[in-house]
XYZ file of C-alpha atoms in Angstrom:
767
model
C 0.028 0.080 0.038
C 1.592 3.424 -1.045
C 1.598 6.436 0.863
C -1.437 8.025 -0.952
C -3.615 4.935 -0.069
C -2.357 5.024 3.566
C -3.411 8.763 3.773
C -6.578 8.806 1.816
C -7.652 4.963 1.825
C -7.439 2.418 -1.244
C -9.299 3.201 -4.507
C -12.127 0.711 -3.408
C -12.448 2.223 0.037
C -12.894 5.841 -1.583
C -15.427 4.564 -4.173
C -17.475 2.704 -1.538
C -17.744 6.024 0.378
C -19.565 7.437 -2.591
C -22.344 4.727 -2.469
C -22.872 4.687 1.313
C -25.588 7.402 0.821
C -27.577 5.106 -1.561
C -26.845 2.106 0.609
C -28.257 3.905 3.589
C -31.311 5.182 1.429
C -32.161 1.326 0.627
C -31.896 0.218 4.104
C -34.106 3.230 5.377
C -36.849 1.920 3.028
C -37.018 -1.536 4.536
C -39.812 -0.802 7.037
C -42.042 0.795 4.419
C -41.577 -2.161 2.088
C -41.756 -4.832 4.830
C -45.211 -3.344 5.834
C -46.450 -3.648 2.315
C -49.198 -6.383 1.564
C -48.375 -8.939 -0.964
C -50.434 -7.021 -3.677
C -48.814 -3.704 -3.027
C -45.223 -5.293 -3.052
C -45.981 -7.058 -6.388
C -47.314 -3.863 -7.818
C -43.843 -2.350 -7.350
C -42.728 -3.151 -11.004
C -45.742 -1.330 -12.511
C -45.132 1.849 -10.333
C -41.309 1.869 -11.067
C -42.085 1.549 -14.802
C -44.448 4.396 -14.756
C -41.876 6.550 -13.068
C -39.307 5.582 -15.709
C -42.013 6.810 -18.357
C -42.502 10.033 -16.543
C -38.726 10.801 -16.829
C -37.084 9.529 -13.912
C -33.789 7.775 -14.346
C -32.792 4.288 -12.977
C -30.394 5.886 -10.384
C -33.398 7.833 -9.140
C -35.388 4.344 -9.028
C -32.330 2.553 -7.372
C -33.373 2.822 -3.552
C -36.851 1.853 -4.078
C -36.049 -0.880 -6.588
C -33.252 -2.439 -4.327
C -35.607 -2.212 -1.339
C -38.390 -4.148 -3.226
C -36.056 -6.830 -4.291
C -34.622 -7.163 -0.874
C -38.158 -7.518 0.865
C -39.241 -9.898 -2.135
C -36.071 -12.054 -1.475
C -36.840 -12.113 2.359
C -40.636 -13.370 1.675
C -39.763 -15.856 -1.156
C -36.314 -17.185 -0.354
C -36.055 -16.316 3.337
C -32.605 -14.474 2.424
C -32.363 -10.710 3.265
C -29.424 -8.816 1.358
C -26.746 -7.557 3.787
C -25.478 -4.025 3.417
C -22.364 -5.195 1.792
C -24.352 -7.057 -0.634
C -26.422 -3.944 -1.453
C -22.984 -2.068 -2.011
C -21.993 -4.789 -4.466
C -25.381 -4.454 -6.278
C -24.697 -0.632 -6.732
C -21.139 -1.226 -8.032
C -22.518 -3.645 -10.573
C -25.490 -1.314 -11.692
C -22.635 1.265 -12.361
C -21.010 -0.913 -14.990
C -18.156 -1.952 -12.692
C -16.660 -5.097 -11.415
C -17.320 -6.138 -7.619
C -14.617 -8.200 -6.285
C -16.394 -10.197 -3.346
C -14.864 -13.056 -1.552
C -16.307 -16.590 -1.598
C -19.338 -17.260 0.263
C -20.496 -13.544 0.213
C -23.501 -14.475 -1.753
C -22.744 -13.112 -5.334
C -25.621 -14.902 -6.726
C -28.070 -12.991 -4.533
C -26.224 -9.705 -5.281
C -26.807 -9.822 -8.932
C -30.645 -9.857 -8.379
C -30.559 -6.091 -7.360
C -29.018 -4.516 -10.517
C -30.642 -7.196 -12.597
C -34.141 -6.126 -11.548
C -33.308 -2.443 -11.673
C -32.138 -2.677 -15.242
C -34.926 -4.956 -16.389
C -37.360 -2.281 -15.810
C -36.515 -0.716 -19.099
C -37.716 -3.567 -21.027
C -34.610 -4.066 -22.925
C -33.323 -7.265 -21.253
C -30.542 -8.408 -18.739
C -28.230 -11.042 -19.233
C -26.692 -12.772 -16.098
C -23.753 -14.972 -17.591
C -22.302 -17.952 -15.713
C -19.545 -20.407 -16.466
C -21.629 -23.594 -16.859
C -25.226 -24.896 -17.682
C -25.607 -26.184 -14.079
C -25.118 -22.854 -12.491
C -27.347 -21.127 -15.044
C -30.256 -23.402 -14.514
C -29.869 -23.444 -10.773
C -29.835 -19.600 -10.546
C -32.645 -19.063 -13.059
C -34.739 -21.414 -10.869
C -33.673 -20.279 -7.536
C -33.261 -16.416 -8.190
C -35.895 -16.586 -10.727
C -38.419 -16.786 -7.816
C -37.732 -13.207 -6.776
C -38.331 -11.923 -10.420
C -41.520 -13.863 -10.943
C -42.906 -12.730 -7.651
C -42.142 -9.070 -8.830
C -43.973 -9.760 -12.127
C -40.885 -10.269 -14.431
C -40.120 -13.055 -16.904
C -36.957 -15.170 -16.559
C -35.344 -16.852 -19.346
C -32.633 -19.569 -19.550
C -30.090 -20.216 -22.408
C -28.256 -23.641 -22.040
C -26.750 -26.157 -24.519
C -29.494 -28.340 -26.294
C -32.674 -25.970 -26.264
C -34.512 -25.308 -29.465
C -34.461 -22.031 -31.382
C -38.156 -21.049 -30.374
C -37.320 -21.690 -26.735
C -34.169 -19.564 -27.109
C -36.115 -16.783 -28.811
C -38.517 -16.698 -25.863
C -35.726 -16.773 -23.317
C -34.124 -13.840 -24.923
C -37.378 -11.927 -24.888
C -37.593 -12.236 -21.060
C -36.707 -9.542 -18.664
C -33.908 -11.333 -17.150
C -32.031 -14.129 -19.042
C -29.434 -16.523 -17.447
C -27.031 -18.464 -19.569
C -23.356 -19.296 -20.207
C -20.726 -17.100 -22.155
C -20.470 -19.867 -24.979
C -24.074 -19.934 -25.517
C -24.733 -16.262 -25.695
C -21.659 -15.797 -27.969
C -22.605 -18.753 -30.288
C -26.169 -17.321 -30.561
C -24.807 -14.124 -31.739
C -22.703 -15.715 -34.301
C -25.751 -18.109 -35.596
C -27.875 -14.995 -35.751
C -25.658 -13.610 -38.418
C -25.695 -16.726 -40.387
C -29.511 -17.142 -40.665
C -31.396 -16.711 -43.937
C -34.612 -15.194 -42.543
C -35.006 -12.556 -39.814
C -37.628 -14.781 -38.126
C -34.933 -17.124 -37.467
C -32.777 -14.693 -35.215
C -32.985 -15.229 -31.559
C -31.269 -12.267 -29.759
C -32.331 -8.782 -29.093
C -29.796 -5.962 -29.130
C -27.236 -6.509 -26.225
C -28.282 -4.219 -23.448
C -26.813 -5.097 -20.041
C -24.767 -7.973 -18.943
C -23.640 -9.262 -15.459
C -20.762 -11.631 -15.759
C -20.167 -14.010 -12.739
C -16.770 -15.181 -12.370
C -15.837 -12.442 -14.749
C -12.028 -12.897 -14.459
C -12.538 -16.587 -15.946
C -14.674 -15.568 -18.751
C -13.101 -12.148 -19.744
C -9.459 -13.012 -18.962
C -8.853 -16.710 -18.836
C -11.118 -17.595 -21.915
C -10.051 -14.486 -23.851
C -7.202 -16.434 -25.676
C -9.773 -18.883 -27.125
C -11.998 -17.393 -29.687
C -15.611 -18.811 -30.289
C -15.687 -20.614 -33.775
C -18.548 -22.017 -35.613
C -17.159 -24.427 -38.132
C -18.064 -26.790 -41.013
C -16.798 -29.931 -42.632
C -13.110 -29.569 -43.637
C -10.504 -31.808 -45.373
C -9.167 -35.238 -44.444
C -5.450 -34.790 -44.061
C -4.913 -37.649 -41.496
C -2.078 -39.183 -43.549
C -0.012 -36.105 -43.578
C -0.387 -35.820 -39.758
C 0.524 -39.484 -39.357
C 3.823 -39.003 -41.603
C 4.655 -35.884 -39.585
C 4.223 -37.919 -36.274
C 6.514 -40.677 -37.553
C 9.205 -38.206 -38.508
C 9.086 -36.282 -35.323
C 9.049 -39.396 -33.163
C 12.476 -40.411 -34.398
C 14.042 -37.084 -33.702
C 16.195 -36.058 -30.772
C 14.967 -32.774 -28.709
C 16.782 -30.481 -26.495
C 15.098 -28.561 -23.670
C 16.074 -24.931 -23.037
C 14.808 -21.880 -21.181
C 14.419 -18.825 -23.329
C 16.670 -19.665 -26.464
C 16.419 -16.072 -27.731
C 18.714 -15.024 -24.826
C 21.592 -16.694 -26.706
C 22.874 -13.948 -28.684
C 25.706 -15.026 -30.747
C 25.682 -17.532 -33.544
C 28.446 -19.643 -31.767
C 26.035 -19.914 -28.637
C 23.108 -21.028 -30.809
C 25.275 -23.548 -32.809
C 26.462 -24.868 -29.442
C 22.900 -25.443 -27.989
C 21.835 -26.880 -31.273
C 24.552 -29.466 -31.574
C 23.448 -33.051 -31.204
C 19.665 -31.967 -31.321
C 17.102 -32.280 -34.113
C 14.587 -29.660 -32.588
C 14.814 -27.126 -29.719
C 11.917 -26.916 -27.113
C 11.930 -23.553 -25.481
C 10.150 -24.135 -22.121
C 9.529 -20.644 -21.230
C 8.350 -19.427 -24.645
C 6.380 -22.741 -25.097
C 7.836 -23.262 -28.702
C 9.450 -26.106 -30.630
C 11.558 -25.524 -33.714
C 13.768 -27.649 -35.967
C 17.565 -27.142 -35.861
C 19.533 -27.030 -39.143
C 20.263 -30.796 -38.659
C 16.559 -31.177 -38.247
C 15.662 -29.257 -41.327
C 18.139 -31.539 -43.178
C 16.410 -34.755 -41.951
C 13.060 -33.344 -42.670
C 14.115 -32.657 -46.378
C 15.567 -36.383 -46.387
C 12.425 -37.957 -44.969
C 9.899 -36.246 -47.192
C 12.003 -36.192 -50.320
C 12.356 -32.266 -50.537
C 15.053 -29.950 -51.933
C 14.131 -27.066 -49.649
C 11.648 -27.372 -46.634
C 11.295 -23.553 -46.600
C 10.023 -23.357 -50.233
C 6.523 -21.987 -50.487
C 5.332 -25.078 -52.153
C 6.135 -26.994 -48.975
C 4.099 -24.904 -46.640
C 1.604 -27.603 -45.885
C 4.279 -30.075 -44.960
C 6.104 -27.319 -42.911
C 2.832 -26.653 -41.028
C 2.291 -30.306 -40.143
C 5.790 -30.809 -39.077
C 5.506 -27.736 -36.825
C 2.324 -29.083 -35.188
C 3.998 -32.380 -34.531
C 6.999 -30.656 -32.898
C 4.476 -28.643 -30.669
C 2.660 -31.680 -29.786
C 5.618 -33.518 -28.620
C 7.633 -30.504 -27.157
C 5.036 -28.413 -25.441
C 1.838 -30.343 -25.013
C 1.747 -32.690 -22.108
C -0.652 -35.712 -21.400
C -2.433 -35.350 -18.032
C -1.284 -31.653 -17.785
C -2.513 -29.769 -21.082
C -4.918 -32.749 -22.014
C -6.044 -36.267 -20.990
C -6.732 -39.329 -23.220
C -10.237 -40.596 -22.436
C -12.327 -43.145 -24.179
C -9.956 -42.878 -27.348
C -10.384 -39.139 -27.352
C -7.961 -36.373 -26.748
C -9.698 -34.004 -24.259
C -8.196 -30.513 -23.333
C -7.923 -29.665 -19.554
C -8.704 -26.154 -18.830
C -5.386 -24.622 -17.444
C -7.073 -22.210 -15.084
C -9.981 -24.472 -13.826
C -8.532 -27.868 -14.183
C -11.754 -29.223 -15.846
C -12.237 -31.249 -18.871
C -13.349 -29.094 -21.881
C -15.576 -31.512 -23.696
C -16.312 -30.310 -27.335
C -13.325 -27.976 -27.479
C -10.514 -28.491 -29.950
C -7.137 -26.872 -30.394
C -7.293 -25.103 -33.765
C -4.934 -24.848 -36.858
C -4.296 -28.682 -36.663
C -2.603 -28.929 -33.267
C -5.499 -31.234 -31.871
C -4.892 -33.615 -34.890
C -1.233 -33.684 -34.273
C -1.832 -34.647 -30.726
C -4.234 -37.260 -31.796
C -1.534 -38.735 -34.101
C 1.040 -38.706 -31.202
C -1.358 -40.334 -28.767
C -2.276 -43.029 -31.424
C -6.277 -42.364 -31.315
C -8.464 -41.611 -34.336
C -7.562 -38.394 -36.240
C -10.616 -36.396 -36.692
C -11.060 -34.197 -39.877
C -10.000 -30.589 -39.820
C -12.823 -28.167 -39.666
C -13.575 -25.015 -41.851
C -14.151 -21.751 -39.851
C -17.502 -20.300 -40.896
C -17.875 -17.491 -38.306
C -15.769 -16.583 -35.331
C -15.478 -13.820 -32.616
C -13.435 -13.344 -29.464
C -15.091 -12.995 -26.098
C -13.504 -9.457 -25.727
C -15.409 -8.217 -28.846
C -18.509 -10.013 -27.969
C -18.845 -8.583 -24.500
C -17.644 -5.003 -25.582
C -20.885 -4.895 -27.678
C -23.019 -4.542 -24.633
C -24.410 -1.216 -23.750
C -23.388 -1.825 -20.236
C -21.078 -4.507 -18.858
C -20.422 -5.369 -15.122
C -18.940 -8.460 -13.191
C -18.486 -10.277 -10.066
C -15.827 -12.507 -8.985
C -13.643 -13.261 -5.771
C -10.199 -12.404 -7.523
C -10.220 -9.676 -10.006
C -7.922 -6.975 -8.594
C -4.587 -8.533 -9.954
C -6.114 -8.240 -13.467
C -7.332 -4.608 -12.965
C -5.070 -3.081 -15.532
C -6.483 -5.585 -18.042
C -10.066 -4.902 -17.361
C -9.546 -1.197 -17.502
C -7.484 -1.314 -20.952
C -9.823 -4.004 -22.884
C -13.141 -3.455 -21.350
C -13.153 -0.114 -19.598
C -14.011 -1.607 -16.276
C -12.649 -0.738 -12.881
C -12.471 -3.098 -9.865
C -14.047 -2.295 -6.464
C -13.462 -4.573 -3.659
C -16.504 -5.208 -1.454
C -15.762 -5.741 2.231
C -16.921 -9.238 3.655
C -20.010 -9.190 5.875
C -17.939 -10.721 8.697
C -14.267 -10.264 9.371
C -11.941 -12.602 7.533
C -9.962 -14.397 10.180
C -8.040 -16.849 7.941
C -4.305 -17.274 8.763
C -2.184 -17.092 5.723
C 1.269 -18.457 6.599
C 4.400 -17.425 4.656
C 5.642 -19.712 1.716
C 7.964 -22.498 2.640
C 10.725 -22.908 -0.112
C 12.819 -26.080 -0.598
C 15.636 -26.882 -2.721
C 14.179 -29.972 -4.364
C 10.854 -31.294 -5.095
C 11.655 -34.291 -3.062
C 12.569 -32.200 -0.093
C 9.214 -30.277 -0.536
C 7.042 -33.500 -0.700
C 8.819 -34.952 2.389
C 8.061 -31.767 4.453
C 4.489 -31.330 3.006
C 3.791 -34.822 3.952
C 4.907 -34.377 7.558
C 2.909 -31.152 7.807
C -0.328 -33.113 6.447
C 0.307 -35.939 8.728
C 0.642 -33.651 11.907
C -2.537 -31.588 10.975
C -4.522 -34.618 10.075
C -4.058 -35.952 13.681
C -6.076 -33.109 15.023
C -8.842 -33.899 12.693
C -8.722 -30.519 10.904
C -9.895 -31.079 7.260
C -7.239 -30.486 4.805
C -7.435 -29.484 0.916
C -4.220 -30.037 -0.992
C -4.029 -28.116 -4.153
C -1.985 -29.238 -7.124
C -1.436 -27.813 -10.548
C -1.956 -30.782 -12.790
C -3.551 -34.280 -12.940
C -0.079 -35.743 -12.995
C 1.023 -34.096 -9.739
C -2.236 -34.872 -7.943
C -1.488 -38.611 -8.760
C 1.995 -38.383 -7.525
C 0.867 -36.936 -4.236
C -1.884 -39.615 -3.964
C 0.471 -42.273 -4.141
C 2.812 -40.637 -1.508
C -0.298 -40.107 0.713
C -1.395 -43.847 0.310
C 2.230 -45.134 1.245
C 2.131 -42.846 4.155
C -1.153 -44.368 5.322
C -3.181 -41.242 5.073
C -6.831 -41.822 3.688
C -7.704 -39.254 1.215
C -10.003 -38.445 -1.738
C -8.707 -37.270 -5.205
C -10.405 -34.630 -7.400
C -8.993 -33.994 -10.863
C -10.066 -33.933 -14.500
C -9.623 -37.751 -14.816
C -11.930 -38.389 -11.833
C -14.450 -35.381 -12.199
C -17.543 -37.796 -11.987
C -17.347 -37.608 -8.024
C -16.821 -33.891 -7.844
C -19.973 -33.038 -6.082
C -19.598 -35.817 -3.415
C -15.697 -35.092 -2.885
C -16.327 -31.287 -2.552
C -19.324 -31.879 -0.365
C -17.415 -33.866 2.116
C -14.098 -31.963 1.931
C -15.058 -29.832 5.002
C -15.791 -32.788 7.319
C -13.679 -33.627 10.400
C -10.533 -35.498 9.300
C -11.211 -35.285 5.587
C -8.313 -35.121 3.508
C -8.630 -33.909 -0.179
C -6.166 -33.669 -2.968
C -7.340 -31.617 -5.953
C -6.363 -29.689 -9.070
C -7.709 -26.181 -9.642
C -11.091 -27.701 -10.103
C -11.746 -27.302 -6.345
C -10.570 -23.487 -6.522
C -13.534 -21.954 -8.256
C -17.303 -22.149 -7.973
C -17.206 -24.597 -4.978
C -18.314 -23.927 -1.432
C -16.626 -26.188 1.042
C -18.988 -26.112 4.246
C -17.184 -26.886 7.572
C -18.693 -30.245 8.847
C -20.150 -31.161 5.644
C -22.779 -30.163 3.169
C -26.347 -31.072 4.359
C -27.709 -30.618 0.785
C -25.561 -33.355 -0.654
C -26.133 -35.772 2.236
C -29.949 -35.349 1.788
C -29.383 -36.295 -2.100
C -27.204 -39.272 -0.999
C -29.994 -40.607 1.387
C -32.692 -40.158 -1.390
C -30.539 -42.268 -3.826
C -30.244 -45.024 -1.127
C -34.070 -44.984 -0.921
C -34.435 -45.598 -4.533
C -35.251 -42.283 -6.040
C -34.214 -41.789 -9.719
C -31.588 -39.123 -10.281
C -34.120 -37.043 -12.450
C -36.725 -37.038 -9.660
C -34.013 -36.036 -7.097
C -32.963 -32.975 -9.317
C -36.705 -32.022 -9.551
C -36.929 -32.292 -5.841
C -34.097 -30.080 -5.211
C -35.079 -27.538 -8.041
C -36.804 -24.117 -7.341
C -39.446 -24.025 -10.260
C -43.021 -23.948 -9.701
C -44.801 -27.341 -10.037
C -47.903 -29.067 -9.227
C -46.499 -32.645 -9.798
C -47.416 -34.782 -6.790
C -44.262 -37.005 -7.027
C -42.023 -33.946 -7.247
C -43.828 -32.279 -4.308
C -43.477 -35.466 -2.255
C -39.817 -35.560 -3.184
C -39.316 -32.015 -2.106
C -41.177 -32.629 1.157
C -38.656 -35.507 1.865
C -35.646 -33.588 0.767
C -36.597 -30.871 3.088
C -36.985 -33.023 6.098
C -33.700 -34.903 5.359
C -31.772 -31.774 4.903
C -33.032 -30.391 8.248
C -31.919 -33.668 9.756
C -28.510 -33.330 8.531
C -28.167 -29.905 9.327
C -28.820 -30.773 13.006
C -26.170 -33.612 12.813
C -23.554 -31.474 11.017
C -23.763 -28.568 13.563
C -22.157 -30.573 16.116
C -19.377 -31.659 13.615
C -18.901 -28.164 12.423
C -18.141 -27.127 16.074
C -15.353 -29.794 16.230
C -13.944 -28.604 12.831
C -14.037 -24.782 14.121
C -12.133 -25.903 17.302
C -9.472 -27.616 15.216
C -8.990 -24.468 13.044
C -11.359 -24.656 10.213
C -10.372 -25.874 6.685
C -6.560 -26.005 6.120
C -5.322 -25.233 2.520
C -1.933 -26.564 1.523
C -0.594 -25.451 -1.977
C 2.169 -27.525 -3.657
C 3.102 -25.086 -6.350
C 2.520 -21.502 -7.329
C 0.315 -21.325 -10.388
C 1.413 -18.950 -13.225
C -1.516 -16.521 -12.122
C -1.613 -15.116 -8.664
C -5.570 -15.127 -8.981
C -5.453 -18.871 -9.106
C -3.523 -19.166 -5.768
C -5.956 -16.725 -4.313
C -8.885 -18.694 -5.225
C -7.422 -21.877 -3.694
C -6.742 -19.686 -0.538
C -10.306 -18.507 -0.771
C -11.863 -21.902 -0.189
C -11.102 -21.410 3.609
C -12.045 -18.675 5.940
C -15.540 -18.110 4.266
C -18.182 -16.119 6.061
C -15.935 -15.535 9.282
C -15.052 -19.187 9.562
C -11.496 -19.724 10.873
C -8.989 -21.288 8.262
C -5.223 -21.631 7.405
C -3.256 -21.635 4.232
C 0.346 -22.410 3.261
C 2.190 -22.987 0.127
C 5.143 -25.477 -0.168
C 7.550 -24.658 -3.013
C 10.832 -25.801 -4.502
C 13.372 -24.776 -7.014
C 12.168 -27.616 -9.266
C 8.722 -26.264 -9.620
C 7.819 -25.081 -13.233
C 7.222 -21.402 -12.377
C 10.611 -21.285 -10.141
C 12.521 -23.184 -12.693
C 11.370 -21.125 -15.714
C 10.944 -17.749 -14.247
C 12.909 -17.699 -11.013
C 16.144 -17.671 -12.781
C 19.642 -18.851 -11.854
C 19.722 -16.169 -9.014
C 17.765 -18.303 -6.644
C 19.841 -21.366 -7.276
C 22.858 -19.389 -6.515
C 21.510 -18.084 -3.333
C 20.602 -21.636 -2.134
C 24.176 -22.857 -3.164
C 25.795 -20.004 -1.213
C 23.759 -20.639 1.848
C 24.582 -24.373 1.636
C 20.799 -25.040 1.929
C 20.114 -29.049 2.291
C 17.352 -30.857 0.479
C 14.942 -30.740 3.295
C 15.620 -27.559 4.752
C 12.786 -24.903 4.802
C 13.649 -21.430 3.655
C 11.171 -18.482 4.357
C 12.233 -14.922 3.455
C 10.581 -11.892 2.109
C 13.143 -11.573 -0.599
C 12.049 -15.169 -1.722
C 8.362 -14.184 -1.644
C 9.022 -10.966 -3.742
C 10.867 -13.043 -6.297
C 7.907 -15.497 -6.617
C 5.592 -12.764 -6.869
C 7.667 -11.017 -9.383
C 7.983 -14.280 -11.633
C 4.045 -14.537 -11.343
C 3.765 -10.830 -12.507
C 6.181 -11.571 -15.410
C 3.991 -14.626 -16.620
C 0.713 -12.508 -16.279
C 2.359 -9.788 -18.364
C 3.192 -12.384 -20.943
C -0.180 -13.820 -20.906
C -1.792 -10.426 -21.152
C 0.435 -9.521 -24.138
C -0.837 -12.835 -25.811
C -4.512 -11.765 -25.184
C -3.917 -8.352 -26.567
C -2.349 -9.886 -29.710
C -5.393 -12.113 -30.097
C -7.564 -9.124 -29.694
C -5.714 -6.698 -32.103
C -5.906 -9.390 -34.617
C -9.557 -9.798 -34.057
C -10.104 -6.103 -34.017
C -9.071 -5.891 -37.690
C -11.668 -8.833 -38.487
C -14.186 -6.868 -36.250
C -14.328 -3.959 -38.608
C -15.124 -6.137 -41.646
C -17.389 -8.510 -39.418
C -19.495 -5.517 -38.265
C -19.735 -4.091 -41.695
C -20.969 -7.367 -43.302
C -23.251 -8.211 -40.507
C -24.799 -4.841 -40.645
C -25.408 -5.299 -44.496
C -26.786 -8.730 -43.906
C -29.160 -7.506 -41.133
C -30.290 -4.633 -43.344
C -31.171 -7.126 -46.258
C -32.990 -9.500 -43.692
C -34.957 -6.623 -42.408
C -36.083 -5.270 -45.705
C -34.357 -1.916 -45.378
C -33.913 0.336 -48.417
C -31.013 -1.218 -50.177
C -30.660 1.368 -52.976
C -27.724 3.109 -51.304
C -25.825 -0.269 -51.178
C -26.598 -0.989 -54.812
C -25.552 2.286 -55.951
C -22.292 2.314 -54.084
C -21.610 -1.285 -55.573
C -22.419 -0.401 -59.026
C -20.554 2.864 -58.834
C -17.463 0.851 -57.557
C -17.519 -1.640 -60.502
C -18.299 1.014 -63.114
C -15.391 3.231 -62.049
C -13.035 0.202 -61.797
C -14.102 -1.052 -65.377
C -14.057 2.298 -67.245
C -10.993 3.272 -65.203
C -8.965 0.465 -66.965
C -9.785 2.050 -70.276
C -9.285 5.694 -68.988
C -5.840 4.776 -67.746
C -4.676 4.074 -71.431
C -6.459 7.354 -72.658
C -9.164 9.992 -71.745
C -10.204 10.025 -75.428
C -12.617 7.237 -76.260
C -11.382 7.486 -79.850
C -8.387 5.301 -79.053
C -10.333 2.521 -76.991
C -11.173 -0.871 -78.190
C -14.929 -0.014 -78.338
C -15.954 -3.558 -78.979
C -14.004 -4.876 -75.938
C -15.317 -2.157 -73.598
C -19.076 -2.622 -74.862
C -18.808 -6.363 -74.136
C -17.095 -6.010 -70.694
C -19.919 -3.497 -69.564
C -22.773 -5.541 -71.124
C -21.595 -8.776 -69.405
C -21.755 -7.045 -65.849
C -24.861 -4.874 -66.310
C -26.553 -6.042 -69.473
C -27.992 -3.419 -71.971
C -27.670 0.137 -70.875
C -29.182 3.292 -72.787
C -25.980 5.170 -72.486
C -23.921 2.127 -73.609
C -26.233 1.628 -76.694
C -25.784 5.329 -77.584
C -22.036 5.073 -77.227
C -22.162 2.037 -79.570
C -23.988 4.088 -82.260
C -21.816 6.946 -81.926
C -18.549 6.783 -83.635
C -17.280 10.386 -82.706
C -14.706 10.802 -80.124
C -16.051 11.234 -76.690
C -14.510 12.335 -73.124
C -14.255 9.031 -71.137
C -14.988 10.838 -67.897
C -18.348 12.214 -69.217
C -18.906 8.583 -70.511
C -18.539 7.313 -67.114
C -21.042 9.881 -65.734
C -23.616 8.902 -68.278
C -23.260 5.312 -67.498
């Protein structure tokens, strides 16, 4: 914190002071709205819309609208917005990002600005990261909107076009970022205006905004069609690269002289730069490629396709790793999301990389696809008139949010003080020394019964740790992309007394680990034991209105079971709290500080106690690639033993500096993606506008006139460039060329009959 922040408060603190008056105004209206009858409260929406028609602004309506939603939520859900949640709602309405910690009720916060902005009738989109959350929130929070007379829509995978159109016409629409983006692209490919589903993009509230607007920003949305089958060439490139010898380096470009480059390339066929994540052939490798494929010169333009396939095969072998970047499951290569640790079903690497990995792994090579329409998330979300977002971790990416989306970040205080203890990092010389110390720490904590969540950066590392824990006799659960089917069960029980859970980043976002266990999950589990079908259990735990007797009976049972388990869990929660709450152990620093913060954020929710500590080593990827040789020299100078723990502020600063450098590199990549798409975006917007005008039956004469004039000027210009005097033209060729494009024209017929010389510029004007 700088001197200015110390004297005047942080940016967030200063901004929150500005919304205190509005927050107080909302709270002051509580008695008025609490005293209203059902009919009076439900009539609020009509009154607010009338005030808008009479000239009042949304800001004028904010205190009353927020107070109405707050009271409706109390009556319908039994949940009343806290003052800090009202502050979060105001920040979202202002078109900003509200950073709110885990467990602070972001889902409920969104109802405040969503209702207020829906009063205009232009629609509000609430965007979540998956179909499950979109469906859950539309049913759960939808009760508030419906109580107040608004319609709620849902956009998830698999729904038909008519249902999509109805959902987009609703006042508030829940859905995923992918579905909203793909619907935009599909709307601009239809052949009839009746087939369009979206309205103009008005106001969006993006949940987990850093995941969608930052992490997903490197992956454009693509609608593709059938492409060509080039599997044979992928297999040949794979056969070639498999026989080559690689050499791994860190930042080859740092080698300045030709002698240094020759030295590092000696004995290697291709160089893998681990920091730049690139794989390139050496001079010797190029020679081998020319011999293998029977080429004179690999760099020749005619050999572009072979070169492209070799490059992809090199990348597949050098920089793409199984059980880290992807997993092979049921004969298919499935991408693992680097930030969430989840499998990305249906997603494929572009430009042939996915096919190269399929060839490497020996599974069926799928045909390449041809891109029909594409857009980046950056350019899609920048089309909204107003954009806002919520997340537990946004402050580290504030610069990017400001530069790309013109969004600032305001940190909302927690409702209850945060009492989690965050211990300094423990750094070890080797990975073996780190694991030895980590194992001992877990064993000691486990003896107290304190639940432990051990975070890893990849599937591979989670399985290595699992073997170590098994050998040490520590009972545990593993949650990773390979074992994702048990995610709900594992997360639900991760806060129980004595629980030990090893997890990739999957447990870092969108999961609520409740101390003592999750009564909701235990009630579902009991219903399964009693023979209830999965579909009926889902309906029994949903929030939509129904008169189905079987579902109502299921809901009654679920409520009874949940109450029973809540009572049982209360005593277990006390034991967990006494033991210190949830303990978070990080086994490596992620390349993004946000991911580390998300892992820490699993503990200490809503005033609960908690503890977090990271165990690191110089062998960790981040330390090895970005820590530099300086830290190695420090450890050598100090004579540090393998299992000796080093904790020093200088080390912590070096680690944070390394993370900042990686974040800077990734930001640069995302900016490059955006700059490339910005060029396409100009063309895309122009073409899509013209298509829309055609579909909507607008007067198209201005378009026709510009097109005709352009073609005419180009055609006549070819002859004018030879001579402005038509006497020297090849008249027959000219007449034939114009007639082929435009057919018979009066001015052209006159020109054909008249043999006297004529000024070519005047002829162009006549035509």
